[in-house]
mmCIF file of C-alpha atoms and ligand atoms in Angstrom:
data_model
loop_
_atom_site.group_PDB
_atom_site.id
_atom_site.type_symbol
_atom_site.label_atom_id
_atom_site.label_comp_id
_atom_site.label_asym_id
_atom_site.label_seq_id
_atom_site.Cartn_x
_atom_site.Cartn_y
_atom_site.Cartn_z
ATOM 1 C CA MET A 1 0.000 0.000 0.000
ATOM 2 C CA ASN A 2 1.421 3.390 -0.948
ATOM 3 C CA GLU A 3 1.811 6.256 1.463
ATOM 4 C CA LEU A 4 -1.309 8.120 0.225
ATOM 5 C CA ASP A 5 -3.572 5.107 0.503
ATOM 6 C CA SER A 6 -2.399 4.460 4.037
ATOM 7 C CA LEU A 7 -2.968 8.132 4.876
ATOM 8 C CA VAL A 8 -6.559 7.822 3.684
ATOM 9 C CA ASP A 9 -6.969 4.660 5.770
ATOM 10 C CA THR A 10 -5.579 6.410 8.851
ATOM 11 C CA ALA A 11 -7.972 9.324 8.326
ATOM 12 C CA ARG A 12 -10.943 6.931 7.996
ATOM 13 C CA ALA A 13 -9.901 5.153 11.199
ATOM 14 C CA ASP A 14 -9.471 8.459 13.087
ATOM 15 C CA PHE A 15 -12.830 9.741 11.903
ATOM 16 C CA ALA A 16 -14.473 6.529 12.981
ATOM 17 C CA LEU A 17 -13.020 6.985 16.473
ATOM 18 C CA ALA A 18 -14.578 10.475 16.800
ATOM 19 C CA LYS A 19 -17.595 10.060 19.062
ATOM 20 C CA ALA A 20 -18.821 13.662 18.871
ATOM 21 C CA PRO A 21 -18.767 16.444 16.239
ATOM 22 C CA ALA A 22 -16.008 18.299 18.170
ATOM 23 C CA ASP A 23 -13.736 15.217 18.086
ATOM 24 C CA LEU A 24 -14.387 14.915 14.379
ATOM 25 C CA GLU A 25 -13.411 18.539 13.728
ATOM 26 C CA ASN A 26 -10.125 17.974 15.606
ATOM 27 C CA ALA A 27 -9.451 14.902 13.506
ATOM 28 C CA LYS A 28 -10.250 16.845 10.346
ATOM 29 C CA ALA A 29 -7.642 19.490 11.299
ATOM 30 C CA ARG A 30 -4.971 16.794 11.528
ATOM 31 C CA PHE A 31 -5.495 15.881 7.869
ATOM 32 C CA LEU A 32 -7.066 18.832 6.078
ATOM 33 C CA GLY A 33 -6.167 21.785 8.347
ATOM 34 C CA LYS A 34 -3.457 24.405 7.669
ATOM 35 C CA ALA A 35 -0.874 22.267 9.406
ATOM 36 C CA GLY A 36 -2.571 19.025 8.389
ATOM 37 C CA ARG A 37 -0.949 16.079 6.544
ATOM 38 C CA ILE A 38 -2.469 16.868 3.134
ATOM 39 C CA THR A 39 -1.332 20.499 3.330
ATOM 40 C CA GLU A 40 2.185 19.293 4.290
ATOM 41 C CA LEU A 41 2.239 16.942 1.304
ATOM 42 C CA MET A 42 1.252 19.810 -0.986
ATOM 43 C CA LYS A 43 4.016 21.975 0.386
ATOM 44 C CA GLY A 44 6.463 19.062 -0.087
ATOM 45 C CA MET A 45 5.893 19.276 -3.871
ATOM 46 C CA ALA A 46 7.763 22.592 -4.208
ATOM 47 C CA ALA A 47 11.045 20.908 -5.206
ATOM 48 C CA LEU A 48 9.463 18.642 -7.883
ATOM 49 C CA SER A 49 9.594 19.126 -11.642
ATOM 50 C CA VAL A 50 6.522 20.262 -13.526
ATOM 51 C CA ASP A 51 5.616 16.757 -14.705
ATOM 52 C CA GLU A 52 6.216 15.249 -11.304
ATOM 53 C CA LYS A 53 4.047 18.005 -9.764
ATOM 54 C CA LYS A 54 1.215 17.109 -12.127
ATOM 55 C CA SER A 55 1.095 13.429 -11.309
ATOM 56 C CA ARG A 56 1.925 13.868 -7.599
ATOM 57 C CA GLY A 57 -0.641 16.671 -7.285
ATOM 58 C CA ALA A 58 -3.339 14.561 -8.923
ATOM 59 C CA ALA A 59 -2.579 11.668 -6.570
ATOM 60 C CA ILE A 60 -2.668 13.915 -3.519
ATOM 61 C CA ASN A 61 -5.956 15.361 -4.722
ATOM 62 C CA VAL A 62 -7.462 11.918 -5.032
ATOM 63 C CA ALA A 63 -6.370 11.188 -1.464
ATOM 64 C CA LYS A 64 -7.719 14.547 -0.294
ATOM 65 C CA GLN A 65 -11.079 13.908 -1.912
ATOM 66 C CA ALA A 66 -11.232 10.464 -0.349
ATOM 67 C CA ILE A 67 -10.500 11.983 3.073
ATOM 68 C CA GLU A 68 -13.153 14.682 2.550
ATOM 69 C CA ALA A 69 -15.659 12.056 1.519
ATOM 70 C CA ALA A 70 -14.837 10.017 4.636
ATOM 71 C CA LEU A 71 -15.208 13.170 6.752
ATOM 72 C CA ASN A 72 -18.624 14.012 5.304
ATOM 73 C CA HIS A 73 -19.741 10.456 5.717
ATOM 74 C CA ARG A 74 -18.749 10.466 9.359
ATOM 75 C CA ARG A 75 -20.365 13.878 9.922
ATOM 76 C CA GLN A 76 -23.631 12.577 8.561
ATOM 77 C CA ALA A 77 -23.362 9.443 10.687
ATOM 78 C CA LEU A 78 -22.781 11.483 13.864
ATOM 79 C CA ALA A 79 -25.708 13.794 13.028
ATOM 80 C CA ASP A 80 -27.936 10.764 12.439
ATOM 81 C CA GLU A 81 -26.866 9.275 15.753
ATOM 82 C CA GLU A 82 -27.594 12.510 17.560
ATOM 83 C CA LEU A 83 -31.042 12.726 16.003
ATOM 84 C CA GLU A 84 -31.691 9.118 16.908
ATOM 85 C CA VAL A 85 -30.802 9.763 20.565
ATOM 86 C CA GLN A 86 -33.028 12.829 20.658
ATOM 87 C CA LEU A 87 -35.946 10.996 19.089
ATOM 88 C CA ARG A 88 -35.570 8.152 21.528
ATOM 89 C CA ALA A 89 -35.546 10.587 24.464
ATOM 90 C CA GLU A 90 -38.664 12.312 23.234
ATOM 91 C CA ALA A 91 -40.467 9.163 22.244
ATOM 92 C CA LEU A 92 -44.117 8.808 23.180
ATOM 93 C CA ASP A 93 -45.298 5.378 24.130
ATOM 94 C CA VAL A 94 -48.810 5.524 22.773
ATOM 95 C CA THR A 95 -49.531 2.124 24.267
ATOM 96 C CA LEU A 96 -49.227 3.468 27.867
ATOM 97 C CA PRO A 97 -52.594 3.577 29.597
ATOM 98 C CA GLY A 98 -53.956 7.137 29.859
ATOM 99 C CA ARG A 99 -54.109 9.028 33.105
ATOM 100 C CA ARG A 100 -57.605 8.500 34.373
ATOM 101 C CA ARG A 101 -59.664 11.472 35.446
ATOM 102 C CA VAL A 102 -61.017 10.778 38.902
ATOM 103 C CA GLY A 103 -64.687 11.629 38.851
ATOM 104 C CA GLY A 104 -66.020 13.511 41.862
ATOM 105 C CA GLY A 105 -69.475 12.972 43.208
ATOM 106 C CA LEU A 106 -72.047 14.270 45.587
ATOM 107 C CA HIS A 107 -71.773 13.559 49.287
ATOM 108 C CA PRO A 108 -74.540 11.184 50.414
ATOM 109 C CA VAL A 109 -76.017 13.866 52.669
ATOM 110 C CA SER A 110 -76.011 16.313 49.734
ATOM 111 C CA ARG A 111 -77.881 13.699 47.727
ATOM 112 C CA THR A 112 -80.458 13.520 50.493
ATOM 113 C CA MET A 113 -80.721 17.318 50.601
ATOM 114 C CA GLU A 114 -81.289 17.454 46.842
ATOM 115 C CA ARG A 115 -83.888 14.737 47.140
ATOM 116 C CA ILE A 116 -85.715 16.569 49.944
ATOM 117 C CA GLU A 117 -85.642 19.797 47.922
ATOM 118 C CA ALA A 118 -86.970 18.079 44.799
ATOM 119 C CA ILE A 119 -89.833 16.399 46.659
ATOM 120 C CA PHE A 120 -90.947 19.509 48.542
ATOM 121 C CA SER A 121 -90.526 21.704 45.450
ATOM 122 C CA SER A 122 -92.913 19.383 43.645
ATOM 123 C CA MET A 123 -95.412 20.033 46.459
ATOM 124 C CA GLY A 124 -95.139 23.799 45.941
ATOM 125 C CA PHE A 125 -92.610 24.606 48.668
ATOM 126 C CA ASP A 126 -89.967 27.271 48.181
ATOM 127 C CA VAL A 127 -86.375 26.399 49.202
ATOM 128 C CA ALA A 128 -84.636 28.997 51.404
ATOM 129 C CA ASP A 129 -81.153 29.482 52.753
ATOM 130 C CA GLY A 130 -80.110 31.301 55.906
ATOM 131 C CA PRO A 131 -77.148 32.263 58.107
ATOM 132 C CA GLU A 132 -75.373 29.694 60.267
ATOM 133 C CA VAL A 133 -74.244 32.354 62.733
ATOM 134 C CA GLU A 134 -77.536 33.520 64.204
ATOM 135 C CA SER A 135 -78.804 36.117 66.621
ATOM 136 C CA ASP A 136 -80.198 34.984 69.941
ATOM 137 C CA TRP A 137 -83.568 36.445 68.980
ATOM 138 C CA HIS A 138 -83.863 34.396 65.786
ATOM 139 C CA SER A 139 -82.560 31.130 67.259
ATOM 140 C CA PHE A 140 -84.598 31.276 70.453
ATOM 141 C CA THR A 141 -86.641 34.280 71.556
ATOM 142 C CA SER A 142 -88.613 34.723 68.325
ATOM 143 C CA LEU A 143 -89.446 31.030 68.594
ATOM 144 C CA ASN A 144 -91.172 31.542 71.932
ATOM 145 C CA ASN A 145 -88.068 30.502 73.827
ATOM 146 C CA PRO A 146 -86.919 33.598 75.778
ATOM 147 C CA PRO A 147 -83.714 33.920 77.859
ATOM 148 C CA ASN A 148 -83.741 31.706 80.956
ATOM 149 C CA HIS A 149 -86.556 29.542 79.590
ATOM 150 C CA PRO A 150 -85.842 25.920 80.602
ATOM 151 C CA ALA A 151 -86.493 24.759 77.017
ATOM 152 C CA ARG A 152 -83.212 26.399 76.003
ATOM 153 C CA SER A 153 -81.358 23.501 77.604
ATOM 154 C CA MET A 154 -82.863 21.178 74.966
ATOM 155 C CA GLN A 155 -80.207 22.516 72.611
ATOM 156 C CA ASP A 156 -76.671 22.671 73.960
ATOM 157 C CA THR A 157 -75.568 25.638 71.911
ATOM 158 C CA PHE A 158 -72.215 26.984 70.718
ATOM 159 C CA TYR A 159 -71.844 30.724 71.228
ATOM 160 C CA VAL A 160 -69.688 33.132 69.266
ATOM 161 C CA ASP A 161 -67.502 35.691 71.043
ATOM 162 C CA ILE A 162 -69.410 38.605 69.507
ATOM 163 C CA ASP A 163 -72.501 40.217 70.984
ATOM 164 C CA GLY A 164 -75.570 40.860 68.881
ATOM 165 C CA GLU A 165 -77.590 44.093 68.964
ATOM 166 C CA ASP A 166 -79.460 42.806 72.023
ATOM 167 C CA GLY A 167 -76.190 42.396 73.961
ATOM 168 C CA ILE A 168 -76.487 38.602 73.789
ATOM 169 C CA PRO A 169 -73.729 36.695 71.927
ATOM 170 C CA TYR A 170 -74.431 35.330 68.478
ATOM 171 C CA ASN A 171 -74.787 31.555 68.320
ATOM 172 C CA LEU A 172 -74.058 28.826 65.791
ATOM 173 C CA ARG A 173 -77.681 28.009 65.040
ATOM 174 C CA PRO A 174 -78.623 24.805 66.876
ATOM 175 C CA HIS A 175 -81.549 24.213 64.505
ATOM 176 C CA THR A 176 -82.914 25.545 61.217
ATOM 177 C CA SER A 177 -86.053 26.850 62.953
ATOM 178 C CA PRO A 178 -84.854 30.503 62.926
ATOM 179 C CA MET A 179 -85.488 30.329 59.183
ATOM 180 C CA GLN A 180 -89.238 30.193 59.905
ATOM 181 C CA VAL A 181 -89.274 33.769 61.157
ATOM 182 C CA ARG A 182 -86.611 35.005 58.731
ATOM 183 C CA TYR A 183 -88.431 33.603 55.730
ATOM 184 C CA ALA A 184 -91.827 34.833 56.949
ATOM 185 C CA HIS A 185 -90.433 38.358 57.165
ATOM 186 C CA GLN A 186 -89.011 38.140 53.634
ATOM 187 C CA HIS A 187 -92.247 36.686 52.309
ATOM 188 C CA ILE A 188 -94.431 39.358 53.899
ATOM 189 C CA LYS A 189 -92.133 42.106 52.610
ATOM 190 C CA LYS A 190 -92.176 40.663 49.108
ATOM 191 C CA HIS A 191 -95.985 40.427 49.104
ATOM 192 C CA ALA A 192 -96.585 43.536 51.228
ATOM 193 C CA ALA A 193 -99.424 44.850 49.065
ATOM 194 C CA ALA A 194 -101.258 41.520 49.196
ATOM 195 C CA PHE A 195 -100.898 41.285 52.990
ATOM 196 C CA GLU A 196 -102.120 44.871 53.410
ATOM 197 C CA ALA A 197 -105.082 44.214 51.118
ATOM 198 C CA ALA A 198 -105.921 41.061 53.058
ATOM 199 C CA ALA A 199 -105.713 42.936 56.363
ATOM 200 C CA ALA A 200 -107.939 45.751 55.023
ATOM 201 C CA ASP A 201 -110.694 43.421 53.835
ATOM 202 C CA ALA A 202 -113.013 42.878 56.789
ATOM 203 C CA THR A 203 -114.905 40.127 54.943
ATOM 204 C CA GLY A 204 -111.757 37.961 54.933
ATOM 205 C CA ALA A 205 -112.285 37.145 51.257
ATOM 206 C CA THR A 206 -108.989 38.727 50.181
ATOM 207 C CA ARG A 207 -106.067 36.461 50.873
ATOM 208 C CA ALA A 208 -102.305 36.876 50.795
ATOM 209 C CA PRO A 209 -100.111 34.119 49.340
ATOM 210 C CA GLU A 210 -99.447 31.317 51.804
ATOM 211 C CA ILE A 211 -96.012 30.706 53.235
ATOM 212 C CA ARG A 212 -94.730 27.360 52.077
ATOM 213 C CA VAL A 213 -91.022 26.824 52.500
ATOM 214 C CA ILE A 214 -88.307 24.403 53.435
ATOM 215 C CA ALA A 215 -84.926 25.581 54.725
ATOM 216 C CA PRO A 216 -82.167 22.956 54.630
ATOM 217 C CA GLY A 217 -78.725 23.621 56.060
ATOM 218 C CA ARG A 218 -75.983 23.055 58.580
ATOM 219 C CA THR A 219 -76.673 23.239 62.312
ATOM 220 C CA TYR A 220 -74.450 22.955 65.392
ATOM 221 C CA ARG A 221 -74.651 21.575 68.906
ATOM 222 C CA VAL A 222 -72.273 20.584 71.693
ATOM 223 C CA ASP A 223 -72.831 16.904 71.033
ATOM 224 C CA SER A 224 -70.658 14.046 69.769
ATOM 225 C CA ASP A 225 -71.187 10.288 69.599
ATOM 226 C CA ALA A 226 -72.157 7.608 67.044
ATOM 227 C CA THR A 227 -75.472 9.298 66.312
ATOM 228 C CA HIS A 228 -74.610 12.944 67.095
ATOM 229 C CA SER A 229 -72.030 15.242 65.573
ATOM 230 C CA PRO A 230 -71.205 18.846 66.605
ATOM 231 C CA MET A 231 -72.082 19.811 63.014
ATOM 232 C CA PHE A 232 -75.111 18.157 61.521
ATOM 233 C CA HIS A 233 -77.904 18.968 59.105
ATOM 234 C CA GLN A 234 -81.503 19.893 59.473
ATOM 235 C CA CYS A 235 -84.279 20.797 57.138
ATOM 236 C CA GLU A 236 -86.976 23.086 58.406
ATOM 237 C CA GLY A 237 -90.445 23.129 56.913
ATOM 238 C CA LEU A 238 -93.195 25.700 57.309
ATOM 239 C CA TRP A 239 -96.663 25.974 55.827
ATOM 240 C CA LEU A 240 -98.686 28.899 57.072
ATOM 241 C CA GLY A 241 -101.970 30.177 55.703
ATOM 242 C CA GLU A 242 -105.509 30.833 56.801
ATOM 243 C CA ASN A 243 -106.683 27.296 56.860
ATOM 244 C CA VAL A 244 -103.706 25.002 57.240
ATOM 245 C CA SER A 245 -104.145 22.260 59.818
ATOM 246 C CA PHE A 246 -102.404 19.333 61.458
ATOM 247 C CA LYS A 247 -104.212 17.143 58.942
ATOM 248 C CA ASP A 248 -102.220 18.849 56.167
ATOM 249 C CA LEU A 249 -99.008 18.191 58.067
ATOM 250 C CA LYS A 250 -99.871 14.493 58.224
ATOM 251 C CA VAL A 251 -100.634 14.326 54.521
ATOM 252 C CA VAL A 252 -97.564 16.294 53.458
ATOM 253 C CA PHE A 253 -95.140 14.446 55.691
ATOM 254 C CA THR A 254 -96.524 11.000 54.930
ATOM 255 C CA ASP A 255 -96.302 11.770 51.229
ATOM 256 C CA PHE A 256 -92.770 13.038 51.656
ATOM 257 C CA CYS A 257 -91.573 9.937 53.554
ATOM 258 C CA ARG A 258 -93.120 7.525 51.081
ATOM 259 C CA THR A 259 -91.593 9.385 48.138
ATOM 260 C CA PHE A 260 -88.218 9.749 49.834
ATOM 261 C CA PHE A 261 -87.926 6.049 50.698
ATOM 262 C CA GLU A 262 -89.701 4.974 47.504
ATOM 263 C CA SER A 263 -92.020 2.802 49.539
ATOM 264 C CA ASP A 264 -95.695 2.822 50.448
ATOM 265 C CA ASP A 265 -94.885 0.080 52.908
ATOM 266 C CA LEU A 266 -94.245 2.583 55.651
ATOM 267 C CA VAL A 267 -96.391 4.075 58.409
ATOM 268 C CA LEU A 268 -96.050 7.268 60.434
ATOM 269 C CA ARG A 269 -96.728 7.959 64.089
ATOM 270 C CA PHE A 270 -97.173 11.423 65.562
ATOM 271 C CA ARG A 271 -95.962 11.084 69.142
ATOM 272 C CA PRO A 272 -96.954 13.943 71.506
ATOM 273 C CA SER A 273 -93.939 16.026 72.488
ATOM 274 C CA PHE A 274 -92.903 19.514 73.484
ATOM 275 C CA PHE A 275 -91.295 22.340 71.550
ATOM 276 C CA PRO A 276 -91.665 25.946 72.652
ATOM 277 C CA PHE A 277 -92.464 27.053 69.094
ATOM 278 C CA THR A 278 -95.359 24.663 68.472
ATOM 279 C CA GLU A 279 -98.579 23.813 70.251
ATOM 280 C CA PRO A 280 -99.490 21.011 70.033
ATOM 281 C CA SER A 281 -96.159 19.408 69.240
ATOM 282 C CA ALA A 282 -95.315 15.979 67.942
ATOM 283 C CA GLU A 283 -92.291 13.862 67.243
ATOM 284 C CA ILE A 284 -92.694 12.090 63.894
ATOM 285 C CA ASP A 285 -91.648 8.436 63.850
ATOM 286 C CA ILE A 286 -91.704 6.154 60.856
ATOM 287 C CA GLN A 287 -91.939 2.376 60.722
ATOM 288 C CA PHE A 288 -91.038 0.241 57.724
ATOM 289 C CA GLN A 289 -93.328 -2.734 57.284
ATOM 290 C CA SER A 290 -90.721 -4.799 55.458
ATOM 291 C CA GLY A 291 -86.979 -4.832 54.874
ATOM 292 C CA PRO A 292 -84.078 -4.845 57.340
ATOM 293 C CA LEU A 293 -85.535 -2.095 59.544
ATOM 294 C CA ALA A 294 -89.082 -3.515 59.656
ATOM 295 C CA GLY A 295 -90.992 -3.084 62.877
ATOM 296 C CA ARG A 296 -88.788 -0.470 64.571
ATOM 297 C CA TRP A 297 -90.080 3.037 65.192
ATOM 298 C CA LEU A 298 -87.516 5.533 63.939
ATOM 299 C CA GLU A 299 -87.683 9.193 64.855
ATOM 300 C CA VAL A 300 -87.205 11.436 61.817
ATOM 301 C CA ALA A 301 -88.594 14.882 62.725
ATOM 302 C CA GLY A 302 -90.068 17.235 65.280
ATOM 303 C CA SER A 303 -93.228 19.057 64.316
ATOM 304 C CA GLY A 304 -96.302 20.885 65.436
ATOM 305 C CA GLN A 305 -98.799 23.632 64.918
ATOM 306 C CA VAL A 306 -96.966 26.951 64.906
ATOM 307 C CA HIS A 307 -97.339 28.665 68.296
ATOM 308 C CA PRO A 308 -99.343 31.944 68.250
ATOM 309 C CA ASN A 309 -96.370 33.826 69.726
ATOM 310 C CA VAL A 310 -94.219 32.727 66.792
ATOM 311 C CA VAL A 311 -96.892 33.815 64.311
ATOM 312 C CA ARG A 312 -96.961 37.165 66.091
ATOM 313 C CA ASN A 313 -93.164 37.455 65.850
ATOM 314 C CA MET A 314 -93.464 36.868 62.110
ATOM 315 C CA GLY A 315 -95.622 39.999 62.021
ATOM 316 C CA LEU A 316 -98.882 38.167 61.418
ATOM 317 C CA ASP A 317 -102.156 37.910 63.318
ATOM 318 C CA PRO A 318 -102.370 34.471 64.974
ATOM 319 C CA GLU A 319 -106.162 34.739 64.943
ATOM 320 C CA ARG A 320 -105.990 34.653 61.179
ATOM 321 C CA TYR A 321 -102.794 32.833 60.208
ATOM 322 C CA ILE A 322 -102.243 29.274 61.285
ATOM 323 C CA GLY A 323 -100.142 26.385 60.102
ATOM 324 C CA PHE A 324 -97.550 23.789 60.889
ATOM 325 C CA ALA A 325 -93.823 23.463 61.002
ATOM 326 C CA PHE A 326 -91.401 20.607 61.163
ATOM 327 C CA GLY A 327 -87.694 20.077 61.511
ATOM 328 C CA MET A 328 -86.139 16.894 60.209
ATOM 329 C CA GLY A 329 -82.681 15.388 60.201
ATOM 330 C CA PRO A 330 -81.294 14.729 56.718
ATOM 331 C CA ASP A 331 -78.307 12.886 58.236
ATOM 332 C CA ARG A 332 -80.690 10.460 59.911
ATOM 333 C CA LEU A 333 -82.650 10.024 56.682
ATOM 334 C CA THR A 334 -79.397 9.296 54.833
ATOM 335 C CA MET A 335 -78.393 6.676 57.421
ATOM 336 C CA LEU A 336 -81.785 4.986 57.087
ATOM 337 C CA ARG A 337 -81.829 5.116 53.298
ATOM 338 C CA TYR A 338 -78.354 3.632 52.866
ATOM 339 C CA GLY A 339 -78.180 1.471 55.997
ATOM 340 C CA VAL A 340 -75.294 3.385 57.614
ATOM 341 C CA ASN A 341 -75.047 2.960 61.397
ATOM 342 C CA ASP A 342 -72.441 5.544 62.389
ATOM 343 C CA LEU A 343 -73.101 9.219 61.654
ATOM 344 C CA ARG A 344 -69.394 10.076 62.000
ATOM 345 C CA LEU A 345 -68.622 8.205 58.765
ATOM 346 C CA PHE A 346 -70.339 11.004 56.857
ATOM 347 C CA PHE A 347 -67.987 13.659 58.219
ATOM 348 C CA ASP A 348 -64.635 11.817 58.428
ATOM 349 C CA GLY A 349 -63.941 12.531 54.763
ATOM 350 C CA ASP A 350 -62.753 8.959 54.085
ATOM 351 C CA LEU A 351 -63.042 8.433 50.328
ATOM 352 C CA ARG A 352 -63.221 4.646 50.737
ATOM 353 C CA PHE A 353 -66.569 5.214 52.450
ATOM 354 C CA LEU A 354 -67.802 8.177 50.425
ATOM 355 C CA SER A 355 -66.979 6.783 46.976
ATOM 356 C CA GLN A 356 -69.418 3.918 47.551
ATOM 357 C CA PHE A 357 -72.256 6.366 46.982
ATOM 358 C CA GLN A 358 -71.169 7.459 43.496
HETATM 359 N N1 LIG B 1 -86.064 22.665 65.936
HETATM 360 C C1 LIG B 1 -86.404 21.391 66.524
HETATM 361 C C2 LIG B 1 -85.126 20.672 66.945
HETATM 362 O O1 LIG B 1 -84.092 21.042 66.516
HETATM 363 C C3 LIG B 1 -87.132 20.549 65.527
HETATM 364 C C4 LIG B 1 -88.488 21.099 65.270
HETATM 365 C C5 LIG B 1 -89.545 20.715 66.054
HETATM 366 C C6 LIG B 1 -88.687 22.004 64.273
HETATM 367 C C7 LIG B 1 -90.810 21.193 65.824
HETATM 368 C C8 LIG B 1 -89.954 22.509 64.027
HETATM 369 C C9 LIG B 1 -91.019 22.090 64.813
HETATM 370 O O2 LIG B 1 -90.214 23.382 63.082
HETATM 371 O O3 LIG B 1 -92.253 22.586 64.569
HETATM 372 O O4 LIG B 1 -85.200 19.735 67.673
#
């Protein structure tokens, strides 16, 4: 092998050893650079005759072209490799399973609330919302339960460190009953003309729109065990008009329970009780006639005919306006509907429990 051929071979071998473009450029300089081997060979021709220069020059050129070709080849190979690495790094594995979107859902008690609202709405009841931090007057006094009345101890109440206008601290409402008076005031204001017209008509033929409302929401008491939680839910109901009786309460509540539990196989019992804001008062118990709970009486609500003092506090004449109210426990209804025996499960926030209702 002549000297030029072996030079080309050496260049090819050097280029092949270059693992990165920078290495390759260094290798190139050794052969094709200003002080490179090819340049040296060219310079070495100075002493040759014209004919010798021609043939030697042509041979060197052939070698130079071969080296350049090898260089370009290697350049392309390195660029291809680099692209390959980059593509591999950025590769998408379309066969990987997608990231699943975790679907949220309604809390079981929220489901019950929505159910209660839907059923009572279908019976012509409005749905109202009210404050959870309440004045003493709304939570108690307006409901015929004045300061120092023994009935106040029925509800072990949380108080807030801020006094209301009456100098008595605000409370975390222990029941939704304050919404009776709040809503009545709103209703009378909204229909002021109708109430004035009704009051002005001595014949009694002119009537103002009846109050028919439910008020679901959060309530609070100093209470905590398997069936009581310091925060729980209630849903108040009120139907007040000129001719609304206990009979209507029985019909409405029986209808509600049967619709809620999707069963006609259920009876109600109105058990005499006491609440300051109703007279007479009754605890409402239900009894399933079949199924796992059959035969047991289960308390679901307090109720009664609205006390004249409460009607008066609404701004209405108790000689003319009469009706009933009830307060039920949506948490209790949820436990009965789904067969849950510990109320605390609803408020622990454990998704293993809650996701079963989705
Ligand atoms: N507020 C009562 C309680 O928390 C429940 C209740 C009883 C509400 C009788 C009423 C009612 O509206 O008429 O125990």
